[in-house]
mmCIF file of C-alpha atoms and ligand atoms in Angstrom:
data_model
loop_
_atom_site.group_PDB
_atom_site.id
_atom_site.type_symbol
_atom_site.label_atom_id
_atom_site.label_comp_id
_atom_site.label_asym_id
_atom_site.label_seq_id
_atom_site.Cartn_x
_atom_site.Cartn_y
_atom_site.Cartn_z
ATOM 1 C CA UNK A 8 7.401 -18.901 -33.891
ATOM 2 C CA UNK A 9 4.598 -20.240 -31.721
ATOM 3 C CA UNK A 10 1.269 -18.543 -31.209
ATOM 4 C CA UNK A 11 1.779 -17.514 -27.616
ATOM 5 C CA UNK A 12 -1.241 -17.605 -25.301
ATOM 6 C CA UNK A 13 0.515 -18.024 -21.948
ATOM 7 C CA UNK A 14 1.107 -14.440 -20.838
ATOM 8 C CA UNK A 15 0.607 -15.346 -17.179
ATOM 9 C CA UNK A 16 3.821 -17.415 -17.232
ATOM 10 C CA UNK A 17 6.054 -14.917 -19.003
ATOM 11 C CA UNK A 18 5.790 -11.835 -21.171
ATOM 12 C CA UNK A 19 8.153 -10.618 -23.857
ATOM 13 C CA UNK A 20 9.891 -7.399 -22.885
ATOM 14 C CA UNK A 21 8.445 -4.369 -24.667
ATOM 15 C CA UNK A 22 11.003 -3.025 -27.205
ATOM 16 C CA UNK A 23 10.572 0.481 -25.699
ATOM 17 C CA UNK A 24 11.674 -0.971 -22.356
ATOM 18 C CA UNK A 25 14.794 -2.514 -23.896
ATOM 19 C CA UNK A 26 15.642 0.858 -25.413
ATOM 20 C CA UNK A 27 15.282 2.556 -22.030
ATOM 21 C CA UNK A 28 17.544 -0.059 -20.377
ATOM 22 C CA UNK A 29 20.291 0.096 -23.006
ATOM 23 C CA UNK A 30 22.326 3.061 -21.647
ATOM 24 C CA UNK A 31 22.583 1.448 -18.201
ATOM 25 C CA UNK A 32 24.682 -1.511 -19.352
ATOM 26 C CA UNK A 33 27.725 0.267 -20.832
ATOM 27 C CA UNK A 34 27.514 4.068 -20.560
ATOM 28 C CA UNK A 35 25.688 4.656 -17.271
ATOM 29 C CA UNK A 36 26.870 1.517 -15.507
ATOM 30 C CA UNK A 37 27.669 2.991 -12.096
ATOM 31 C CA UNK A 38 27.016 1.506 -8.683
ATOM 32 C CA UNK A 39 24.526 3.722 -6.813
ATOM 33 C CA UNK A 40 26.582 3.273 -3.632
ATOM 34 C CA UNK A 41 29.709 4.834 -5.213
ATOM 35 C CA UNK A 42 30.457 8.422 -4.265
ATOM 36 C CA UNK A 43 31.925 9.519 -7.620
ATOM 37 C CA UNK A 44 30.114 11.075 -10.585
ATOM 38 C CA UNK A 45 29.346 7.736 -12.251
ATOM 39 C CA UNK A 46 27.848 6.538 -8.966
ATOM 40 C CA UNK A 47 25.839 9.748 -8.605
ATOM 41 C CA UNK A 48 24.443 9.226 -12.084
ATOM 42 C CA UNK A 49 23.286 5.705 -11.145
ATOM 43 C CA UNK A 50 21.741 7.011 -7.896
ATOM 44 C CA UNK A 51 19.819 9.643 -9.799
ATOM 45 C CA UNK A 52 18.506 7.042 -12.260
ATOM 46 C CA UNK A 53 17.548 4.684 -9.426
ATOM 47 C CA UNK A 54 15.688 7.376 -7.503
ATOM 48 C CA UNK A 55 13.849 8.544 -10.629
ATOM 49 C CA UNK A 56 12.762 4.952 -11.235
ATOM 50 C CA UNK A 57 11.499 4.753 -7.657
ATOM 51 C CA UNK A 58 9.332 7.845 -8.238
ATOM 52 C CA UNK A 59 7.859 6.448 -11.479
ATOM 53 C CA UNK A 60 7.032 3.057 -9.943
ATOM 54 C CA UNK A 61 5.566 4.674 -6.827
ATOM 55 C CA UNK A 62 3.387 6.825 -9.059
ATOM 56 C CA UNK A 63 2.140 3.694 -10.871
ATOM 57 C CA UNK A 64 0.471 2.465 -7.658
ATOM 58 C CA UNK A 65 -0.259 5.775 -5.916
ATOM 59 C CA UNK A 66 2.573 5.349 -3.380
ATOM 60 C CA UNK A 67 5.419 7.554 -2.123
ATOM 61 C CA UNK A 68 8.885 6.885 -3.584
ATOM 62 C CA UNK A 69 10.286 6.006 -0.140
ATOM 63 C CA UNK A 70 7.734 3.218 0.166
ATOM 64 C CA UNK A 71 9.247 1.239 -2.744
ATOM 65 C CA UNK A 72 11.875 -1.450 -2.045
ATOM 66 C CA UNK A 73 13.513 -2.988 -5.097
ATOM 67 C CA UNK A 74 13.921 -6.775 -5.042
ATOM 68 C CA UNK A 75 14.944 -9.543 -7.421
ATOM 69 C CA UNK A 76 11.317 -10.309 -8.213
ATOM 70 C CA UNK A 77 7.975 -11.249 -6.739
ATOM 71 C CA UNK A 78 9.172 -14.302 -4.819
ATOM 72 C CA UNK A 79 11.688 -12.212 -2.913
ATOM 73 C CA UNK A 80 9.149 -9.435 -2.323
ATOM 74 C CA UNK A 81 6.720 -12.020 -0.893
ATOM 75 C CA UNK A 82 9.490 -13.358 1.358
ATOM 76 C CA UNK A 83 10.439 -9.878 2.543
ATOM 77 C CA UNK A 84 6.810 -8.987 3.223
ATOM 78 C CA UNK A 85 5.746 -12.099 5.067
ATOM 79 C CA UNK A 86 8.911 -13.427 6.709
ATOM 80 C CA UNK A 87 10.231 -9.909 7.261
ATOM 81 C CA UNK A 88 6.997 -8.750 8.879
ATOM 82 C CA UNK A 89 6.519 -11.935 10.916
ATOM 83 C CA UNK A 90 10.056 -11.843 12.318
ATOM 84 C CA UNK A 91 9.923 -8.145 13.099
ATOM 85 C CA UNK A 92 6.536 -8.340 14.818
ATOM 86 C CA UNK A 93 6.544 -11.746 16.490
ATOM 87 C CA UNK A 94 6.294 -10.154 19.919
ATOM 88 C CA UNK A 95 2.851 -8.820 18.918
ATOM 89 C CA UNK A 96 1.608 -12.273 17.876
ATOM 90 C CA UNK A 97 2.440 -15.413 15.926
ATOM 91 C CA UNK A 98 -0.648 -15.900 13.761
ATOM 92 C CA UNK A 99 -0.906 -15.255 10.039
ATOM 93 C CA UNK A 100 -3.897 -15.640 7.724
ATOM 94 C CA UNK A 101 -3.583 -16.446 4.015
ATOM 95 C CA UNK A 102 -6.050 -17.784 1.457
ATOM 96 C CA UNK A 103 -6.003 -21.333 0.152
ATOM 97 C CA UNK A 104 -5.347 -20.142 -3.384
ATOM 98 C CA UNK A 105 -2.200 -18.091 -2.809
ATOM 99 C CA UNK A 106 0.781 -18.501 -5.120
ATOM 100 C CA UNK A 107 3.087 -21.398 -4.248
ATOM 101 C CA UNK A 108 5.719 -18.951 -2.961
ATOM 102 C CA UNK A 109 3.289 -17.784 -0.263
ATOM 103 C CA UNK A 110 2.319 -21.357 0.661
ATOM 104 C CA UNK A 111 5.957 -22.355 0.999
ATOM 105 C CA UNK A 112 6.789 -19.222 3.004
ATOM 106 C CA UNK A 113 3.921 -20.202 5.326
ATOM 107 C CA UNK A 114 5.395 -23.695 5.766
ATOM 108 C CA UNK A 115 8.741 -22.111 6.649
ATOM 109 C CA UNK A 116 7.077 -19.886 9.230
ATOM 110 C CA UNK A 117 5.153 -22.830 10.695
ATOM 111 C CA UNK A 118 8.478 -24.572 11.270
ATOM 112 C CA UNK A 119 9.620 -21.434 13.051
ATOM 113 C CA UNK A 120 6.857 -21.140 15.617
ATOM 114 C CA UNK A 121 4.147 -19.328 13.669
ATOM 115 C CA UNK A 122 0.601 -20.538 13.117
ATOM 116 C CA UNK A 123 -0.894 -20.063 9.658
ATOM 117 C CA UNK A 124 -4.637 -20.251 8.930
ATOM 118 C CA UNK A 125 -5.780 -20.780 5.351
ATOM 119 C CA UNK A 126 -9.095 -19.260 4.379
ATOM 120 C CA UNK A 127 -11.130 -21.366 1.924
ATOM 121 C CA UNK A 128 -12.617 -19.964 -1.271
ATOM 122 C CA UNK A 129 -15.965 -20.540 -2.976
ATOM 123 C CA UNK A 130 -16.463 -22.377 -6.282
ATOM 124 C CA UNK A 131 -15.330 -19.268 -8.195
ATOM 125 C CA UNK A 132 -12.154 -18.807 -6.178
ATOM 126 C CA UNK A 133 -13.451 -15.846 -4.170
ATOM 127 C CA UNK A 134 -12.254 -15.296 -0.609
ATOM 128 C CA UNK A 135 -15.145 -14.456 1.704
ATOM 129 C CA UNK A 136 -14.210 -11.471 3.907
ATOM 130 C CA UNK A 137 -16.341 -12.892 6.726
ATOM 131 C CA UNK A 138 -14.252 -16.071 6.667
ATOM 132 C CA UNK A 139 -11.085 -14.004 7.120
ATOM 133 C CA UNK A 140 -12.789 -12.263 10.019
ATOM 134 C CA UNK A 141 -13.704 -15.641 11.571
ATOM 135 C CA UNK A 142 -10.074 -16.689 11.614
ATOM 136 C CA UNK A 143 -8.656 -13.533 13.170
ATOM 137 C CA UNK A 144 -7.517 -14.011 16.771
ATOM 138 C CA UNK A 145 -5.760 -11.768 19.288
ATOM 139 C CA UNK A 146 -2.473 -13.221 17.961
ATOM 140 C CA UNK A 147 -3.087 -12.378 14.292
ATOM 141 C CA UNK A 148 -0.498 -9.941 12.966
ATOM 142 C CA UNK A 149 -0.752 -10.331 9.204
ATOM 143 C CA UNK A 150 -3.225 -11.216 6.452
ATOM 144 C CA UNK A 151 -1.976 -11.997 2.934
ATOM 145 C CA UNK A 152 -4.399 -12.324 0.014
ATOM 146 C CA UNK A 153 -3.459 -12.112 -3.659
ATOM 147 C CA UNK A 154 -5.245 -9.281 -5.490
ATOM 148 C CA UNK A 155 -6.248 -11.641 -8.291
ATOM 149 C CA UNK A 156 -5.490 -15.301 -8.821
ATOM 150 C CA UNK A 157 -2.683 -16.164 -11.239
ATOM 151 C CA UNK A 158 -4.417 -19.338 -12.464
ATOM 152 C CA UNK A 159 -8.162 -18.844 -12.682
ATOM 153 C CA UNK A 160 -8.037 -15.037 -12.770
ATOM 154 C CA UNK A 161 -10.616 -14.418 -10.028
ATOM 155 C CA UNK A 162 -10.409 -10.884 -8.595
ATOM 156 C CA UNK A 163 -10.722 -10.521 -4.812
ATOM 157 C CA UNK A 164 -12.682 -7.871 -2.895
ATOM 158 C CA UNK A 165 -9.493 -6.085 -1.831
ATOM 159 C CA UNK A 166 -11.211 -2.958 -0.544
ATOM 160 C CA UNK A 167 -13.403 -4.988 1.818
ATOM 161 C CA UNK A 168 -10.482 -7.130 2.969
ATOM 162 C CA UNK A 169 -8.402 -3.989 3.576
ATOM 163 C CA UNK A 170 -11.230 -2.333 5.509
ATOM 164 C CA UNK A 171 -11.533 -5.376 7.765
ATOM 165 C CA UNK A 172 -7.773 -5.475 8.400
ATOM 166 C CA UNK A 173 -7.757 -1.743 9.197
ATOM 167 C CA UNK A 174 -10.621 -2.152 11.668
ATOM 168 C CA UNK A 175 -8.769 -4.983 13.381
ATOM 169 C CA UNK A 176 -5.396 -3.199 13.309
ATOM 170 C CA UNK A 177 -3.846 -6.022 11.267
ATOM 171 C CA UNK A 178 -1.359 -5.455 8.460
ATOM 172 C CA UNK A 179 -2.477 -6.580 4.979
ATOM 173 C CA UNK A 180 -0.128 -7.857 2.282
ATOM 174 C CA UNK A 181 -1.220 -8.554 -1.274
ATOM 175 C CA UNK A 182 0.649 -10.290 -4.073
ATOM 176 C CA UNK A 183 -0.596 -8.248 -7.012
ATOM 177 C CA UNK A 184 1.515 -9.915 -9.704
ATOM 178 C CA UNK A 185 -1.447 -11.380 -11.599
ATOM 179 C CA UNK A 186 -3.448 -8.137 -11.393
ATOM 180 C CA UNK A 187 -0.751 -5.630 -12.283
ATOM 181 C CA UNK A 188 -1.102 -4.009 -15.671
ATOM 182 C CA UNK A 189 -4.700 -5.232 -15.899
ATOM 183 C CA UNK A 190 -6.428 -3.579 -12.915
ATOM 184 C CA UNK A 191 -5.917 -0.171 -11.303
ATOM 185 C CA UNK A 192 -3.809 -0.778 -8.199
ATOM 186 C CA UNK A 193 -3.982 2.218 -5.947
ATOM 187 C CA UNK A 194 -2.564 1.739 -2.469
ATOM 188 C CA UNK A 195 -4.071 5.098 -1.466
ATOM 189 C CA UNK A 196 -7.619 3.956 -2.233
ATOM 190 C CA UNK A 197 -7.193 0.258 -1.398
ATOM 191 C CA UNK A 198 -5.609 0.307 1.998
ATOM 192 C CA UNK A 199 -3.105 -2.465 1.425
ATOM 193 C CA UNK A 200 0.001 -2.085 3.634
ATOM 194 C CA UNK A 201 2.390 -4.232 1.594
ATOM 195 C CA UNK A 202 2.130 -5.002 -2.105
ATOM 196 C CA UNK A 203 4.232 -7.293 -4.306
ATOM 197 C CA UNK A 204 4.814 -6.436 -7.968
ATOM 198 C CA UNK A 205 7.072 -7.976 -10.589
ATOM 199 C CA UNK A 206 8.624 -6.222 -13.568
ATOM 200 C CA UNK A 207 7.982 -8.909 -16.186
ATOM 201 C CA UNK A 208 4.246 -8.855 -15.567
ATOM 202 C CA UNK A 209 4.153 -5.333 -17.000
ATOM 203 C CA UNK A 210 6.482 -6.230 -19.933
ATOM 204 C CA UNK A 211 9.712 -5.317 -18.151
ATOM 205 C CA UNK A 212 12.707 -7.635 -17.689
ATOM 206 C CA UNK A 213 12.509 -10.685 -15.406
ATOM 207 C CA UNK A 214 14.503 -10.755 -12.185
ATOM 208 C CA UNK A 215 13.233 -7.392 -10.882
ATOM 209 C CA UNK A 216 10.310 -6.603 -8.623
ATOM 210 C CA UNK A 217 9.281 -4.389 -5.769
ATOM 211 C CA UNK A 218 7.731 -4.561 -2.368
ATOM 212 C CA UNK A 219 5.571 -1.561 -1.573
ATOM 213 C CA UNK A 220 5.870 -0.979 2.152
ATOM 214 C CA UNK A 221 3.445 1.566 3.581
ATOM 215 C CA UNK A 222 5.179 4.201 5.717
ATOM 216 C CA UNK A 223 5.262 2.918 9.290
ATOM 217 C CA UNK A 224 5.036 -0.798 8.346
ATOM 218 C CA UNK A 225 8.142 -2.358 9.840
ATOM 219 C CA UNK A 226 9.848 -5.476 8.454
ATOM 220 C CA UNK A 227 13.159 -7.167 9.161
ATOM 221 C CA UNK A 228 15.460 -7.578 6.178
ATOM 222 C CA UNK A 229 15.826 -11.121 4.887
ATOM 223 C CA UNK A 230 18.970 -10.384 2.879
ATOM 224 C CA UNK A 231 21.761 -8.958 4.975
ATOM 225 C CA UNK A 232 24.763 -7.112 3.598
ATOM 226 C CA UNK A 233 25.751 -3.568 2.648
ATOM 227 C CA UNK A 234 22.452 -1.982 3.712
ATOM 228 C CA UNK A 235 21.068 -0.874 0.338
ATOM 229 C CA UNK A 236 17.333 -0.114 -0.005
ATOM 230 C CA UNK A 237 17.032 1.591 3.403
ATOM 231 C CA UNK A 238 18.766 -1.388 4.982
ATOM 232 C CA UNK A 239 15.892 -3.668 3.965
ATOM 233 C CA UNK A 240 17.410 -5.346 0.925
ATOM 234 C CA UNK A 241 21.151 -5.495 0.695
ATOM 235 C CA UNK A 242 23.017 -6.091 -2.542
ATOM 236 C CA UNK A 243 23.970 -3.788 -5.397
ATOM 237 C CA UNK A 244 20.814 -2.674 -7.156
ATOM 238 C CA UNK A 245 20.085 -4.074 -10.624
ATOM 239 C CA UNK A 246 20.027 -0.604 -12.203
ATOM 240 C CA UNK A 247 19.365 -1.650 -15.856
ATOM 241 C CA UNK A 248 16.569 -3.969 -14.710
ATOM 242 C CA UNK A 249 15.080 -1.316 -12.444
ATOM 243 C CA UNK A 250 15.184 1.233 -15.272
ATOM 244 C CA UNK A 251 13.362 -1.342 -17.392
ATOM 245 C CA UNK A 252 10.686 -1.836 -14.766
ATOM 246 C CA UNK A 253 10.208 1.932 -14.459
ATOM 247 C CA UNK A 254 9.799 2.328 -18.221
ATOM 248 C CA UNK A 255 7.372 -0.609 -18.257
ATOM 249 C CA UNK A 256 5.314 1.053 -15.485
ATOM 250 C CA UNK A 257 5.361 4.402 -17.300
ATOM 251 C CA UNK A 258 4.054 2.795 -20.512
ATOM 252 C CA UNK A 259 1.494 0.702 -18.630
ATOM 253 C CA UNK A 260 0.108 3.722 -16.816
ATOM 254 C CA UNK A 261 -0.695 5.360 -20.163
ATOM 255 C CA UNK A 262 -1.827 2.279 -22.097
ATOM 256 C CA UNK A 263 -3.495 0.086 -19.492
ATOM 257 C CA UNK A 264 -7.108 1.173 -19.909
ATOM 258 C CA UNK A 265 -7.142 0.632 -23.678
ATOM 259 C CA UNK A 266 -5.069 -2.538 -23.433
ATOM 260 C CA UNK A 267 -7.314 -4.106 -20.780
ATOM 261 C CA UNK A 268 -10.381 -3.291 -22.898
ATOM 262 C CA UNK A 269 -8.874 -5.024 -25.941
ATOM 263 C CA UNK A 270 -7.913 -8.062 -23.849
ATOM 264 C CA UNK A 271 -11.385 -8.243 -22.366
ATOM 265 C CA UNK A 272 -12.854 -8.574 -25.870
ATOM 266 C CA UNK A 273 -10.432 -11.397 -26.626
ATOM 267 C CA UNK A 274 -11.242 -13.130 -23.349
ATOM 268 C CA UNK A 275 -14.970 -12.911 -23.887
ATOM 269 C CA UNK A 276 -14.633 -14.204 -27.438
ATOM 270 C CA UNK A 277 -12.588 -17.197 -26.202
ATOM 271 C CA UNK A 278 -15.084 -18.010 -23.464
ATOM 272 C CA UNK A 279 -18.145 -17.658 -25.695
ATOM 273 C CA UNK A 280 -16.789 -19.692 -28.603
ATOM 274 C CA UNK A 281 -15.281 -22.480 -26.533
ATOM 275 C CA UNK A 282 -18.316 -22.978 -24.311
ATOM 276 C CA UNK A 283 -20.594 -22.887 -27.365
ATOM 277 C CA UNK A 284 -18.545 -25.082 -29.689
ATOM 278 C CA UNK A 285 -17.091 -27.724 -27.388
ATOM 279 C CA UNK A 286 -19.536 -29.975 -25.558
ATOM 280 C CA UNK A 287 -18.825 -30.630 -21.875
ATOM 281 C CA UNK A 288 -16.465 -27.679 -21.596
ATOM 282 C CA UNK A 289 -16.705 -25.496 -18.503
ATOM 283 C CA UNK A 290 -15.233 -22.207 -17.329
ATOM 284 C CA UNK A 291 -13.074 -22.237 -14.187
ATOM 285 C CA UNK A 292 -13.058 -19.118 -12.016
ATOM 286 C CA UNK A 293 -15.618 -16.342 -11.799
ATOM 287 C CA UNK A 294 -17.782 -15.633 -14.868
ATOM 288 C CA UNK A 295 -17.310 -11.855 -14.614
ATOM 289 C CA UNK A 296 -15.079 -10.898 -11.648
ATOM 290 C CA UNK A 297 -12.044 -12.212 -13.495
ATOM 291 C CA UNK A 298 -8.911 -10.711 -15.031
ATOM 292 C CA UNK A 299 -9.528 -9.332 -18.515
ATOM 293 C CA UNK A 300 -6.781 -11.503 -20.026
ATOM 294 C CA UNK A 301 -7.703 -14.844 -18.437
ATOM 295 C CA UNK A 302 -9.764 -17.715 -19.834
ATOM 296 C CA UNK A 303 -9.530 -21.018 -17.938
ATOM 297 C CA UNK A 304 -11.456 -24.110 -18.986
ATOM 298 C CA UNK A 305 -11.935 -27.716 -18.130
ATOM 299 C CA UNK A 306 -12.872 -30.353 -20.670
ATOM 300 C CA UNK A 307 -14.347 -33.552 -19.337
ATOM 301 C CA UNK A 308 -12.762 -36.859 -20.260
ATOM 302 C CA UNK A 309 -9.311 -35.562 -21.186
ATOM 303 C CA UNK A 310 -6.157 -34.337 -19.485
ATOM 304 C CA UNK A 311 -5.106 -30.717 -19.762
ATOM 305 C CA UNK A 312 -1.521 -31.801 -20.245
ATOM 306 C CA UNK A 313 -2.375 -33.998 -23.264
ATOM 307 C CA UNK A 314 -4.313 -31.096 -24.739
ATOM 308 C CA UNK A 315 -1.404 -28.738 -24.096
ATOM 309 C CA UNK A 316 0.914 -31.136 -25.966
ATOM 310 C CA UNK A 317 -1.544 -31.518 -28.875
ATOM 311 C CA UNK A 318 -1.705 -27.726 -29.140
ATOM 312 C CA UNK A 319 2.094 -27.544 -28.909
ATOM 313 C CA UNK A 320 2.261 -29.798 -32.013
ATOM 314 C CA UNK A 321 0.036 -27.242 -33.751
ATOM 315 C CA UNK A 322 2.420 -24.415 -32.780
ATOM 316 C CA UNK A 323 0.289 -22.982 -29.973
ATOM 317 C CA UNK A 324 1.590 -22.295 -26.447
ATOM 318 C CA UNK A 325 -0.938 -22.513 -23.615
ATOM 319 C CA UNK A 326 -0.651 -23.729 -20.047
ATOM 320 C CA UNK A 327 -2.304 -26.014 -17.533
ATOM 321 C CA UNK A 328 -1.756 -23.659 -14.602
ATOM 322 C CA UNK A 329 1.032 -21.896 -12.761
ATOM 323 C CA UNK A 330 4.444 -22.346 -14.410
ATOM 324 C CA UNK A 331 5.961 -22.235 -10.906
ATOM 325 C CA UNK A 332 4.169 -25.524 -10.035
ATOM 326 C CA UNK A 333 4.286 -27.224 -13.461
ATOM 327 C CA UNK A 334 6.959 -29.751 -12.498
ATOM 328 C CA UNK A 335 4.772 -31.580 -9.993
ATOM 329 C CA UNK A 336 2.181 -34.231 -10.822
ATOM 330 C CA UNK A 337 -0.150 -32.834 -8.172
ATOM 331 C CA UNK A 338 -3.310 -31.138 -9.429
ATOM 332 C CA UNK A 339 -3.453 -27.361 -8.978
ATOM 333 C CA UNK A 340 -4.102 -26.458 -5.328
ATOM 334 C CA UNK A 341 -6.180 -23.533 -6.597
ATOM 335 C CA UNK A 342 -8.539 -25.688 -8.650
ATOM 336 C CA UNK A 343 -8.883 -28.211 -5.826
ATOM 337 C CA UNK A 344 -9.674 -25.334 -3.424
ATOM 338 C CA UNK A 345 -12.566 -24.311 -5.703
ATOM 339 C CA UNK A 346 -14.042 -27.770 -5.173
ATOM 340 C CA UNK A 347 -12.985 -29.509 -8.393
ATOM 341 C CA UNK A 348 -12.241 -33.223 -8.349
ATOM 342 C CA UNK A 349 -8.691 -34.309 -9.181
ATOM 343 C CA UNK A 350 -9.691 -35.444 -12.668
ATOM 344 C CA UNK A 351 -11.496 -32.147 -13.315
ATOM 345 C CA UNK A 352 -8.470 -30.170 -12.163
ATOM 346 C CA UNK A 353 -6.235 -32.316 -14.395
ATOM 347 C CA UNK A 354 -8.573 -31.656 -17.322
ATOM 348 C CA UNK A 355 -8.014 -27.890 -17.206
ATOM 349 C CA UNK A 356 -6.341 -25.481 -19.580
ATOM 350 C CA UNK A 357 -5.333 -21.850 -19.009
ATOM 351 C CA UNK A 358 -5.226 -19.319 -21.817
ATOM 352 C CA UNK A 359 -3.867 -15.847 -21.133
ATOM 353 C CA UNK A 360 -3.630 -13.103 -23.736
ATOM 354 C CA UNK A 361 -1.398 -10.059 -23.664
ATOM 355 C CA UNK A 362 -0.027 -6.943 -25.362
ATOM 356 C CA UNK A 363 1.164 -8.754 -28.487
ATOM 357 C CA UNK A 364 -1.806 -11.118 -28.960
ATOM 358 C CA UNK A 365 -3.705 -10.571 -32.216
ATOM 359 C CA UNK A 366 -7.198 -11.460 -33.377
ATOM 360 C CA UNK A 367 -5.503 -13.806 -35.880
ATOM 361 C CA UNK A 368 -3.854 -15.707 -32.994
ATOM 362 C CA UNK A 369 -7.306 -16.303 -31.550
ATOM 363 C CA UNK A 370 -8.668 -17.375 -34.964
ATOM 364 C CA UNK A 371 -5.936 -19.997 -35.253
ATOM 365 C CA UNK A 372 -6.379 -21.212 -31.678
ATOM 366 C CA UNK A 373 -10.160 -21.452 -31.992
ATOM 367 C CA UNK A 374 -9.828 -23.323 -35.298
ATOM 368 C CA UNK A 375 -7.622 -25.943 -33.693
ATOM 369 C CA UNK A 376 -8.924 -26.417 -30.137
ATOM 370 C CA UNK A 377 -12.245 -28.172 -30.848
ATOM 371 C CA UNK A 378 -10.534 -30.716 -33.127
ATOM 372 C CA UNK A 379 -7.783 -31.331 -30.559
ATOM 373 C CA UNK A 380 -10.330 -31.928 -27.776
ATOM 374 C CA UNK A 381 -12.356 -34.247 -30.036
ATOM 375 C CA UNK A 382 -9.339 -36.306 -31.029
ATOM 376 C CA UNK A 383 -8.247 -36.810 -27.412
ATOM 377 C CA UNK A 384 -11.783 -37.683 -26.351
ATOM 378 C CA UNK A 385 -11.948 -40.395 -29.017
ATOM 379 C CA UNK A 386 -8.878 -41.974 -27.419
ATOM 380 C CA UNK A 387 -10.115 -41.467 -23.873
ATOM 381 C CA UNK A 388 -11.726 -44.360 -21.986
ATOM 382 C CA UNK A 389 -13.041 -41.725 -19.542
ATOM 383 C CA UNK A 390 -15.109 -39.747 -22.011
ATOM 384 C CA UNK A 391 -18.702 -40.739 -22.563
ATOM 385 C CA UNK A 392 -20.725 -38.986 -25.245
ATOM 386 C CA UNK A 393 -24.349 -38.482 -24.411
HETATM 387 N N1 PMP B 413 3.323 -14.389 -7.369
HETATM 388 C C1 PMP B 413 2.555 -14.681 -8.414
HETATM 389 C C2 PMP B 413 1.075 -14.445 -8.321
HETATM 390 C C3 PMP B 413 3.121 -15.210 -9.590
HETATM 391 O O1 PMP B 413 2.334 -15.520 -10.634
HETATM 392 C C4 PMP B 413 4.517 -15.418 -9.630
HETATM 393 C C5 PMP B 413 5.162 -15.996 -10.879
HETATM 394 N N2 PMP B 413 5.098 -15.148 -11.957
HETATM 395 C C6 PMP B 413 5.286 -15.086 -8.504
HETATM 396 C C7 PMP B 413 4.653 -14.581 -7.376
HETATM 397 C C8 PMP B 413 6.762 -15.291 -8.486
HETATM 398 O O2 PMP B 413 7.389 -14.415 -9.364
HETATM 399 P P1 PMP B 413 8.975 -14.501 -9.625
HETATM 400 O O3 PMP B 413 9.196 -15.860 -10.214
HETATM 401 O O4 PMP B 413 9.222 -13.391 -10.584
HETATM 402 O O5 PMP B 413 9.684 -14.324 -8.365
#
């Protein structure tokens, strides 16, 4: 088994979640749309799950729409809102460091008559609220800013962004996938109108997610069919998966504070030891306003991908950025947006810890990383020792 330090890409499902899902495969397998007893049982389970997940983010049960994951929730939020409200305006504002799903949704909307403005970020990956304000026009109907960045871990000023959107009467969507389970997400306090969550990011099964849709926020469905999920997301609900997500949210609600504290210690140890022990190593993202599980570095003179492969040979799994964009040779759009040069972006490595990371995993990683960087630098024509 590898030492796994890539929790941002995927998380193992918590065994307690698997246990909670088990009855819904064979015994309680009903379709919530069926009118018989087995169907009623599935409906009851589904509606209980909706209450638990709503409670996790301070929402009402009726404001939760189950989807097949975060990508679909982002599509429903942005395309659904844009299509429903295009008579009010055709302008949307996103940040330059949104997840690739949001960038590609924006391209789709641009081909369909919408105008999308991308707000730049500073060197730490922070979106300046004033810069959002500068881009708002009379045609702006929607702003979408991720709660925290899934690569460099920078946390945005969501309360300030939400306050601005409220003042301007513009709906705010946030993809909170990277932040969930690590930060308190309260849609009552932070006045976000639409929020994307995925199940796997809180140790539930993949292929399930939700869109929180504040009461009164109207979207068009993007999947048409039998009218499930208040007519907003047709298709038979994935009851076992949804039960898994609910259990994952229930556990996370209880354990998050302690878990985030433990992860923060790991993160700070990684940052301190790497920056101290490896010359010409730098931290990407904000030094303190960053997710407690995220450490993201660049090492001059070498490629992140070569380092990833060297670590793979040592039995350690890390990443060079978003798994969703790993099949392209392009440098990370997030790192470039923070002002890094292509070679700096290519020289970056992302380490994310999680529920099952141990101090021993970090010991092993920290024992290996300096040697791996050194070895690659010796082979690198780009690296110059001072
Ligand atoms: N948003 C963010 C911030 C992500 O990191 C991801 C990938 N985990 C997604 C959206 C897409 O999630 P999914 O692949 O589950 O649809």
